[in-house]
PDB file of C-alpha atoms in Angstrom:
ATOM      1  CA  UNK A 181     109.817 105.156 109.880  1.00 95.00           C
ATOM      2  CA  UNK A 182     106.872 102.391 110.252  1.00 98.00           C
ATOM      3  CA  UNK A 183     105.979 101.275 106.716  1.00 98.00           C
ATOM      4  CA  UNK A 184     102.753 101.949 106.958  1.00 98.00           C
ATOM      5  CA  UNK A 185      99.843  99.989 103.943  1.00 98.00           C
ATOM      6  CA  UNK A 186      96.162  99.604 103.915  1.00 97.00           C
ATOM      7  CA  UNK A 187      95.165  96.694 102.572  1.00 96.00           C
ATOM      8  CA  UNK A 188      91.407  96.383  99.772  1.00 96.00           C
ATOM      9  CA  UNK A 189      90.597  92.000 100.409  1.00 93.00           C
ATOM     10  CA  UNK A 190      88.690  91.438  97.361  1.00 95.00           C
ATOM     11  CA  UNK A 191      85.817  89.177  96.080  1.00 92.00           C
ATOM     12  CA  UNK A 192      83.480  89.745  93.189  1.00 91.00           C
ATOM     13  CA  UNK A 193      85.539  91.899  92.914  1.00 92.00           C
ATOM     14  CA  UNK A 194      84.490  94.085  96.191  1.00 90.00           C
ATOM     15  CA  UNK A 195      86.146  95.891  99.118  1.00 87.00           C
ATOM     16  CA  UNK A 196      85.721  92.660 102.207  1.00 85.00           C
ATOM     17  CA  UNK A 197      86.848  90.988 105.476  1.00 68.00           C
ATOM     18  CA  UNK A 198      87.036  88.001 107.096  1.00 61.00           C
ATOM     19  CA  UNK A 199      87.776  86.752 110.439  1.00 52.00           C
ATOM     20  CA  UNK A 200      90.921  84.986 110.142  1.00 46.00           C
ATOM     21  CA  UNK A 201      90.662  84.309 106.842  1.00 49.00           C
ATOM     22  CA  UNK A 202      87.518  81.479 107.311  1.00 46.00           C
ATOM     23  CA  UNK A 203      85.617  82.843 103.613  1.00 46.00           C
ATOM     24  CA  UNK A 204      82.143  81.987 106.615  1.00 48.00           C
ATOM     25  CA  UNK A 205      82.438  85.005 108.247  1.00 44.00           C
ATOM     26  CA  UNK A 206      83.162  88.158 104.799  1.00 51.00           C
ATOM     27  CA  UNK A 207      81.437  91.313 105.165  1.00 63.00           C
ATOM     28  CA  UNK A 208      81.312  93.248 102.126  1.00 66.00           C
ATOM     29  CA  UNK A 209      81.737  97.188 102.486  1.00 61.00           C
ATOM     30  CA  UNK A 210      79.928  99.006 100.915  1.00 53.00           C
ATOM     31  CA  UNK A 211      82.344 100.908  98.553  1.00 73.00           C
ATOM     32  CA  UNK A 212      84.245 100.530  95.199  1.00 91.00           C
ATOM     33  CA  UNK A 213      87.833  99.019  96.224  1.00 95.00           C
ATOM     34  CA  UNK A 214      89.131 101.697  93.816  1.00 96.00           C
ATOM     35  CA  UNK A 215      86.923 104.351  94.868  1.00 95.00           C
ATOM     36  CA  UNK A 216      89.026 103.405  99.041  1.00 95.00           C
ATOM     37  CA  UNK A 217      92.476 103.295  96.788  1.00 97.00           C
ATOM     38  CA  UNK A 218      91.461 106.532  95.546  1.00 96.00           C
ATOM     39  CA  UNK A 219      90.814 108.201  99.131  1.00 95.00           C
ATOM     40  CA  UNK A 220      93.980 106.377 100.658  1.00 96.00           C
ATOM     41  CA  UNK A 221      96.356 108.218  97.925  1.00 98.00           C
ATOM     42  CA  UNK A 222      93.857 111.226  98.804  1.00 97.00           C
ATOM     43  CA  UNK A 223      95.228 110.949 102.540  1.00 96.00           C
ATOM     44  CA  UNK A 224      99.028 111.189 101.621  1.00 97.00           C
ATOM     45  CA  UNK A 225      99.052 106.785 100.996  1.00 97.00           C
ATOM     46  CA  UNK A 226     102.181 105.541  98.719  1.00 98.00           C
ATOM     47  CA  UNK A 227     100.488 101.630  99.051  1.00 98.00           C
ATOM     48  CA  UNK A 228      98.509  99.424  98.777  1.00 98.00           C
ATOM     49  CA  UNK A 229      98.293  94.874  99.643  1.00 98.00           C
ATOM     50  CA  UNK A 230      95.574  93.782  97.637  1.00 98.00           C
ATOM     51  CA  UNK A 231      94.723  90.405  98.382  1.00 95.00           C
ATOM     52  CA  UNK A 232      92.724  88.578  95.495  1.00 96.00           C
ATOM     53  CA  UNK A 233      90.305  86.270  98.133  1.00 91.00           C
ATOM     54  CA  UNK A 234      88.594  84.878  95.110  1.00 93.00           C
ATOM     55  CA  UNK A 235      92.596  83.871  94.047  1.00 93.00           C
ATOM     56  CA  UNK A 236      93.842  81.964  96.925  1.00 88.00           C
ATOM     57  CA  UNK A 237      89.953  80.320  96.958  1.00 86.00           C
ATOM     58  CA  UNK A 238      90.617  79.002  93.051  1.00 86.00           C
ATOM     59  CA  UNK A 239      94.103  78.539  92.189  1.00 86.00           C
ATOM     60  CA  UNK A 240      94.488  81.058  89.964  1.00 94.00           C
ATOM     61  CA  UNK A 241      93.935  84.724  89.729  1.00 97.00           C
ATOM     62  CA  UNK A 242      90.687  86.055  89.405  1.00 97.00           C
ATOM     63  CA  UNK A 243      90.386  89.415  90.111  1.00 97.00           C
ATOM     64  CA  UNK A 244      93.273  91.331  87.652  1.00 97.00           C
ATOM     65  CA  UNK A 245      90.540  93.039  86.540  1.00 97.00           C
ATOM     66  CA  UNK A 246      89.522  94.977  90.037  1.00 97.00           C
ATOM     67  CA  UNK A 247      94.264  95.266  90.172  1.00 98.00           C
ATOM     68  CA  UNK A 248      93.896  97.085  86.862  1.00 98.00           C
ATOM     69  CA  UNK A 249      91.284  99.623  88.023  1.00 98.00           C
ATOM     70  CA  UNK A 250      93.078 100.067  91.113  1.00 98.00           C
ATOM     71  CA  UNK A 251      96.083 101.137  89.211  1.00 98.00           C
ATOM     72  CA  UNK A 252      95.438 103.077  86.383  1.00 98.00           C
ATOM     73  CA  UNK A 253      93.596 105.561  88.773  1.00 98.00           C
ATOM     74  CA  UNK A 254      95.861 105.791  90.901  1.00 98.00           C
ATOM     75  CA  UNK A 255      99.839 106.388  91.414  1.00 98.00           C
ATOM     76  CA  UNK A 256      99.548 103.770  94.359  1.00 98.00           C
ATOM     77  CA  UNK A 257     102.037 100.919  94.395  1.00 98.00           C
ATOM     78  CA  UNK A 258     100.509  97.820  95.089  1.00 98.00           C
ATOM     79  CA  UNK A 259     101.711  94.711  95.895  1.00 98.00           C
ATOM     80  CA  UNK A 260      99.054  92.054  94.961  1.00 98.00           C
ATOM     81  CA  UNK A 261      98.854  88.251  96.058  1.00 96.00           C
ATOM     82  CA  UNK A 262      96.293  84.958  95.977  1.00 93.00           C
ATOM     83  CA  UNK A 263      96.077  83.063  93.924  1.00 93.00           C
ATOM     84  CA  UNK A 264      99.503  83.335  92.181  1.00 96.00           C
ATOM     85  CA  UNK A 265      99.950  79.355  91.086  1.00 95.00           C
ATOM     86  CA  UNK A 266     101.838  79.503  87.087  1.00 97.00           C
ATOM     87  CA  UNK A 267     103.850  82.283  85.236  1.00 98.00           C
ATOM     88  CA  UNK A 268     100.741  82.830  83.342  1.00 98.00           C
ATOM     89  CA  UNK A 269      99.063  84.606  86.807  1.00 98.00           C
ATOM     90  CA  UNK A 270     102.376  86.442  87.667  1.00 98.00           C
ATOM     91  CA  UNK A 271     102.391  87.743  83.943  1.00 98.00           C
ATOM     92  CA  UNK A 272      98.521  88.573  84.404  1.00 98.00           C
ATOM     93  CA  UNK A 273      99.701  90.668  88.087  1.00 98.00           C
ATOM     94  CA  UNK A 274     102.055  92.713  86.208  1.00 98.00           C
ATOM     95  CA  UNK A 275     100.757  93.204  83.377  1.00 98.00           C
ATOM     96  CA  UNK A 276      97.796  94.339  85.205  1.00 98.00           C
ATOM     97  CA  UNK A 277      99.281  96.901  87.115  1.00 98.00           C
ATOM     98  CA  UNK A 278     101.707  95.148  90.180  1.00 98.00           C
ATOM     99  CA  UNK A 279     105.000  96.127  91.334  1.00 98.00           C
ATOM    100  CA  UNK A 280     105.663  93.341  93.410  1.00 98.00           C
ATOM    101  CA  UNK A 281     103.981  89.896  94.392  1.00 98.00           C
ATOM    102  CA  UNK A 282     103.329  88.228  97.072  1.00 98.00           C
ATOM    103  CA  UNK A 283     103.279  84.823  97.168  1.00 96.00           C
ATOM    104  CA  UNK A 284     102.965  82.074  99.926  1.00 92.00           C
ATOM    105  CA  UNK A 285     101.903  78.652  98.412  1.00 89.00           C
ATOM    106  CA  UNK A 286     104.217  78.224  96.423  1.00 94.00           C
ATOM    107  CA  UNK A 287     106.776  78.156  98.187  1.00 95.00           C
ATOM    108  CA  UNK A 288     105.954  75.729 100.056  1.00 93.00           C
ATOM    109  CA  UNK A 289     104.648  73.596  97.127  1.00 92.00           C
ATOM    110  CA  UNK A 290     107.212  74.345  94.698  1.00 96.00           C
ATOM    111  CA  UNK A 291     110.095  75.503  95.965  1.00 96.00           C
ATOM    112  CA  UNK A 292     111.573  75.357  92.503  1.00 97.00           C
ATOM    113  CA  UNK A 293     108.556  78.050  90.364  1.00 98.00           C
ATOM    114  CA  UNK A 294     108.954  80.194  93.919  1.00 98.00           C
ATOM    115  CA  UNK A 295     112.897  80.654  93.554  1.00 97.00           C
ATOM    116  CA  UNK A 296     112.206  81.171  89.993  1.00 98.00           C
ATOM    117  CA  UNK A 297     110.160  83.714  90.110  1.00 98.00           C
ATOM    118  CA  UNK A 298     112.908  85.488  92.577  1.00 97.00           C
ATOM    119  CA  UNK A 299     115.738  85.367  89.983  1.00 96.00           C
ATOM    120  CA  UNK A 300     113.327  86.626  87.075  1.00 97.00           C
ATOM    121  CA  UNK A 301     112.169  89.170  88.803  1.00 98.00           C
ATOM    122  CA  UNK A 302     114.047  89.870  91.138  1.00 97.00           C
ATOM    123  CA  UNK A 303     113.824  90.382  95.021  1.00 96.00           C
ATOM    124  CA  UNK A 304     112.681  94.030  94.668  1.00 97.00           C
ATOM    125  CA  UNK A 305     109.631  92.753  93.181  1.00 98.00           C
ATOM    126  CA  UNK A 306     108.652  89.113  94.982  1.00 98.00           C
ATOM    127  CA  UNK A 307     107.622  89.496  98.568  1.00 98.00           C
ATOM    128  CA  UNK A 308     106.976  85.991 100.308  1.00 98.00           C
ATOM    129  CA  UNK A 309     104.081  85.339 102.279  1.00 97.00           C
ATOM    130  CA  UNK A 310     104.402  83.324 105.596  1.00 96.00           C
ATOM    131  CA  UNK A 311     100.767  82.860 106.963  1.00 94.00           C
ATOM    132  CA  UNK A 312     101.830  81.298 110.064  1.00 94.00           C
ATOM    133  CA  UNK A 313      99.490  79.003 113.250  1.00 88.00           C
ATOM    134  CA  UNK A 314     100.752  78.429 116.492  1.00 86.00           C
ATOM    135  CA  UNK A 315     103.845  77.954 114.321  1.00 91.00           C
ATOM    136  CA  UNK A 316     103.642  76.293 111.333  1.00 92.00           C
ATOM    137  CA  UNK A 317     103.296  77.436 107.841  1.00 94.00           C
ATOM    138  CA  UNK A 318      99.745  77.544 106.333  1.00 87.00           C
ATOM    139  CA  UNK A 319      98.812  77.743 102.322  1.00 79.00           C
ATOM    140  CA  UNK A 320      95.605  78.124 100.194  1.00 62.00           C
ATOM    141  CA  UNK A 321      93.845  80.818 101.994  1.00 50.00           C
ATOM    142  CA  UNK A 322      95.568  79.307 105.352  1.00 52.00           C
ATOM    143  CA  UNK A 323      92.364  76.443 104.501  1.00 59.00           C
ATOM    144  CA  UNK A 324      95.924  74.370 104.542  1.00 60.00           C
ATOM    145  CA  UNK A 325      98.524  73.772 107.275  1.00 68.00           C
ATOM    146  CA  UNK A 326     101.300  72.541 106.557  1.00 70.00           C
ATOM    147  CA  UNK A 327     103.949  70.678 108.943  1.00 85.00           C
ATOM    148  CA  UNK A 328     106.843  73.213 108.321  1.00 93.00           C
ATOM    149  CA  UNK A 329     107.963  76.044 110.954  1.00 96.00           C
ATOM    150  CA  UNK A 330     107.935  79.077 110.676  1.00 96.00           C
ATOM    151  CA  UNK A 331     111.288  79.490 111.730  1.00 96.00           C
ATOM    152  CA  UNK A 332     111.781  77.015 109.730  1.00 97.00           C
ATOM    153  CA  UNK A 333     110.597  77.994 107.390  1.00 97.00           C
ATOM    154  CA  UNK A 334     111.748  81.690 106.920  1.00 98.00           C
ATOM    155  CA  UNK A 335     115.893  80.361 107.547  1.00 97.00           C
ATOM    156  CA  UNK A 336     114.772  78.654 103.891  1.00 96.00           C
ATOM    157  CA  UNK A 337     113.771  81.709 102.079  1.00 97.00           C
ATOM    158  CA  UNK A 338     116.586  84.050 103.673  1.00 97.00           C
ATOM    159  CA  UNK A 339     119.809  82.234 103.323  1.00 96.00           C
ATOM    160  CA  UNK A 340     118.927  81.614  98.958  1.00 96.00           C
ATOM    161  CA  UNK A 341     118.290  86.352  99.535  1.00 96.00           C
ATOM    162  CA  UNK A 342     114.695  86.433 100.035  1.00 97.00           C
ATOM    163  CA  UNK A 343     114.713  89.952 102.413  1.00 96.00           C
ATOM    164  CA  UNK A 344     110.979  91.048 101.860  1.00 98.00           C
ATOM    165  CA  UNK A 345     108.404  88.431 104.003  1.00 98.00           C
ATOM    166  CA  UNK A 346     104.779  89.681 105.390  1.00 98.00           C
ATOM    167  CA  UNK A 347     104.127  88.135 107.827  1.00 98.00           C
ATOM    168  CA  UNK A 348     100.445  87.205 108.825  1.00 94.00           C
ATOM    169  CA  UNK A 349      99.411  86.125 112.306  1.00 93.00           C
ATOM    170  CA  UNK A 350      96.080  83.959 111.596  1.00 90.00           C
ATOM    171  CA  UNK A 351      95.336  84.253 114.936  1.00 89.00           C
ATOM    172  CA  UNK A 352      94.829  87.634 115.005  1.00 92.00           C
ATOM    173  CA  UNK A 353      93.712  88.761 111.867  1.00 86.00           C
ATOM    174  CA  UNK A 354      90.726  90.654 110.972  1.00 83.00           C
ATOM    175  CA  UNK A 355      90.064  89.376 115.771  1.00 88.00           C
ATOM    176  CA  UNK A 356      91.033  93.740 116.476  1.00 92.00           C
ATOM    177  CA  UNK A 357      92.653  91.882 119.038  1.00 95.00           C
ATOM    178  CA  UNK A 358      96.463  93.350 118.155  1.00 96.00           C
ATOM    179  CA  UNK A 359      99.038  91.706 117.188  1.00 97.00           C
ATOM    180  CA  UNK A 360     101.182  88.892 118.634  1.00 96.00           C
ATOM    181  CA  UNK A 361     104.511  91.729 119.277  1.00 97.00           C
ATOM    182  CA  UNK A 362     106.689  88.640 120.389  1.00 97.00           C
ATOM    183  CA  UNK A 363     106.307  87.030 117.181  1.00 97.00           C
ATOM    184  CA  UNK A 364     107.960  90.066 115.420  1.00 98.00           C
ATOM    185  CA  UNK A 365     110.021  91.341 117.733  1.00 98.00           C
ATOM    186  CA  UNK A 366     111.466  87.477 117.665  1.00 97.00           C
ATOM    187  CA  UNK A 367     111.714  87.897 113.914  1.00 98.00           C
ATOM    188  CA  UNK A 368     113.023  91.114 113.695  1.00 98.00           C
ATOM    189  CA  UNK A 369     116.065  89.607 116.643  1.00 97.00           C
ATOM    190  CA  UNK A 370     117.077  86.502 114.728  1.00 97.00           C
ATOM    191  CA  UNK A 371     116.853  87.736 110.770  1.00 97.00           C
ATOM    192  CA  UNK A 372     117.820  92.278 110.401  1.00 96.00           C
ATOM    193  CA  UNK A 373     118.260  92.108 107.462  1.00 95.00           C
ATOM    194  CA  UNK A 374     115.101  91.524 106.655  1.00 97.00           C
ATOM    195  CA  UNK A 375     112.068  93.535 105.717  1.00 98.00           C
ATOM    196  CA  UNK A 376     109.504  92.050 107.362  1.00 98.00           C
ATOM    197  CA  UNK A 377     105.409  93.207 106.768  1.00 98.00           C
ATOM    198  CA  UNK A 378     103.787  92.335 110.555  1.00 98.00           C
ATOM    199  CA  UNK A 379      99.700  90.992 109.297  1.00 97.00           C
ATOM    200  CA  UNK A 380      97.310  90.725 111.713  1.00 95.00           C
ATOM    201  CA  UNK A 381      95.169  91.362 114.902  1.00 95.00           C
ATOM    202  CA  UNK A 382      96.055  95.282 113.630  1.00 97.00           C
ATOM    203  CA  UNK A 383      93.245  97.417 115.676  1.00 97.00           C
ATOM    204  CA  UNK A 384      94.771 100.694 116.749  1.00 97.00           C
ATOM    205  CA  UNK A 385      96.659 103.103 116.083  1.00 98.00           C
ATOM    206  CA  UNK A 386      99.012 102.461 119.283  1.00 98.00           C
ATOM    207  CA  UNK A 387      99.217  98.874 117.454  1.00 98.00           C
ATOM    208  CA  UNK A 388     101.206 100.531 114.680  1.00 98.00           C
ATOM    209  CA  UNK A 389     103.181 102.512 117.465  1.00 98.00           C
ATOM    210  CA  UNK A 390     104.404  99.459 119.050  1.00 98.00           C
ATOM    211  CA  UNK A 391     105.533  97.507 116.152  1.00 98.00           C
ATOM    212  CA  UNK A 392     107.105 101.061 115.221  1.00 98.00           C
ATOM    213  CA  UNK A 393     108.793 100.671 118.879  1.00 98.00           C
ATOM    214  CA  UNK A 394     109.849  96.811 118.411  1.00 97.00           C
ATOM    215  CA  UNK A 395     111.953  98.560 115.071  1.00 98.00           C
ATOM    216  CA  UNK A 396     109.244  96.155 112.090  1.00 98.00           C
ATOM    217  CA  UNK A 397     109.658  98.147 109.083  1.00 98.00           C
ATOM    218  CA  UNK A 398     106.157  98.101 107.779  1.00 98.00           C
ATOM    219  CA  UNK A 399     102.762  96.293 108.493  1.00 98.00           C
ATOM    220  CA  UNK A 400     100.192  95.530 106.461  1.00 98.00           C
ATOM    221  CA  UNK A 401      96.461  96.492 108.429  1.00 97.00           C
ATOM    222  CA  UNK A 402      93.013  96.500 106.719  1.00 94.00           C
ATOM    223  CA  UNK A 403      89.573  95.658 108.896  1.00 92.00           C
ATOM    224  CA  UNK A 404      90.437  99.552 111.609  1.00 95.00           C
ATOM    225  CA  UNK A 405      90.749 101.016 109.074  1.00 94.00           C
ATOM    226  CA  UNK A 406      87.469 100.151 107.720  1.00 92.00           C
ATOM    227  CA  UNK A 407      85.878  99.144 110.761  1.00 91.00           C
ATOM    228  CA  UNK A 408      86.323 102.983 111.854  1.00 94.00           C
ATOM    229  CA  UNK A 409      89.033 101.918 113.882  1.00 96.00           C
ATOM    230  CA  UNK A 410      91.890 104.270 112.600  1.00 97.00           C
ATOM    231  CA  UNK A 411      90.552 107.098 110.999  1.00 96.00           C
ATOM    232  CA  UNK A 412      93.048 108.284 107.760  1.00 96.00           C
ATOM    233  CA  UNK A 413      93.827 111.496 108.940  1.00 95.00           C
ATOM    234  CA  UNK A 414      95.417 109.211 112.642  1.00 95.00           C
ATOM    235  CA  UNK A 415      97.727 107.648 110.466  1.00 97.00           C
ATOM    236  CA  UNK A 416      99.373 111.508 108.658  1.00 95.00           C
ATOM    237  CA  UNK A 417     103.388 110.837 111.069  1.00 96.00           C
ATOM    238  CA  UNK A 418     103.620 108.035 109.468  1.00 96.00           C
ATOM    239  CA  UNK A 419     103.783 109.277 105.585  1.00 92.00           C
TER     240      UNK A 419
END
């Protein structure tokens, strides 16, 4: 069964959503992120993806206090990303309740440091962030595009032992247009050993079923929940 992972994106300690990670498109939801996380847990959710959007833009972890509050208020298994650029940032994430860290930009810009973290913390705790746009990897909160193809990026790190990968299709993220099934089907086919976490465009429970049918192991989604297109009760079959 596909693993469902709701997302909480943070700006100024508040729960927000962006469209295609355009900071000008920010929509702030009234809910306290801690209360959102508690509601997820009360409805049987076990995993949570927390993104520090301030951190992604500032190149260092910013919203660690909110991460700490969520971790102390719930028993959710939290993976945290956004702004992890140094040993200190990684320690801050883990010291404030993250059980896993999602790292993308450093894997591109400083692979030596990324590999150090991978060996230091182990494959269970490090998730490779593979944010893709038009077939290439994007970094630094999606503000910068690299010349590295998604396939080359995945091939390199899978060969080094990475197996948890969060792949976000930037063109679909926050659009509620549905996921790019072909993209994820190709990844599953080419890297059957990978624990792929699909992200971007989820608009309904039907999208989750389609990803499950494509043998995608896990899915991250947020906006569809906050916009009411997916109700927490709709997720019961996956719990």
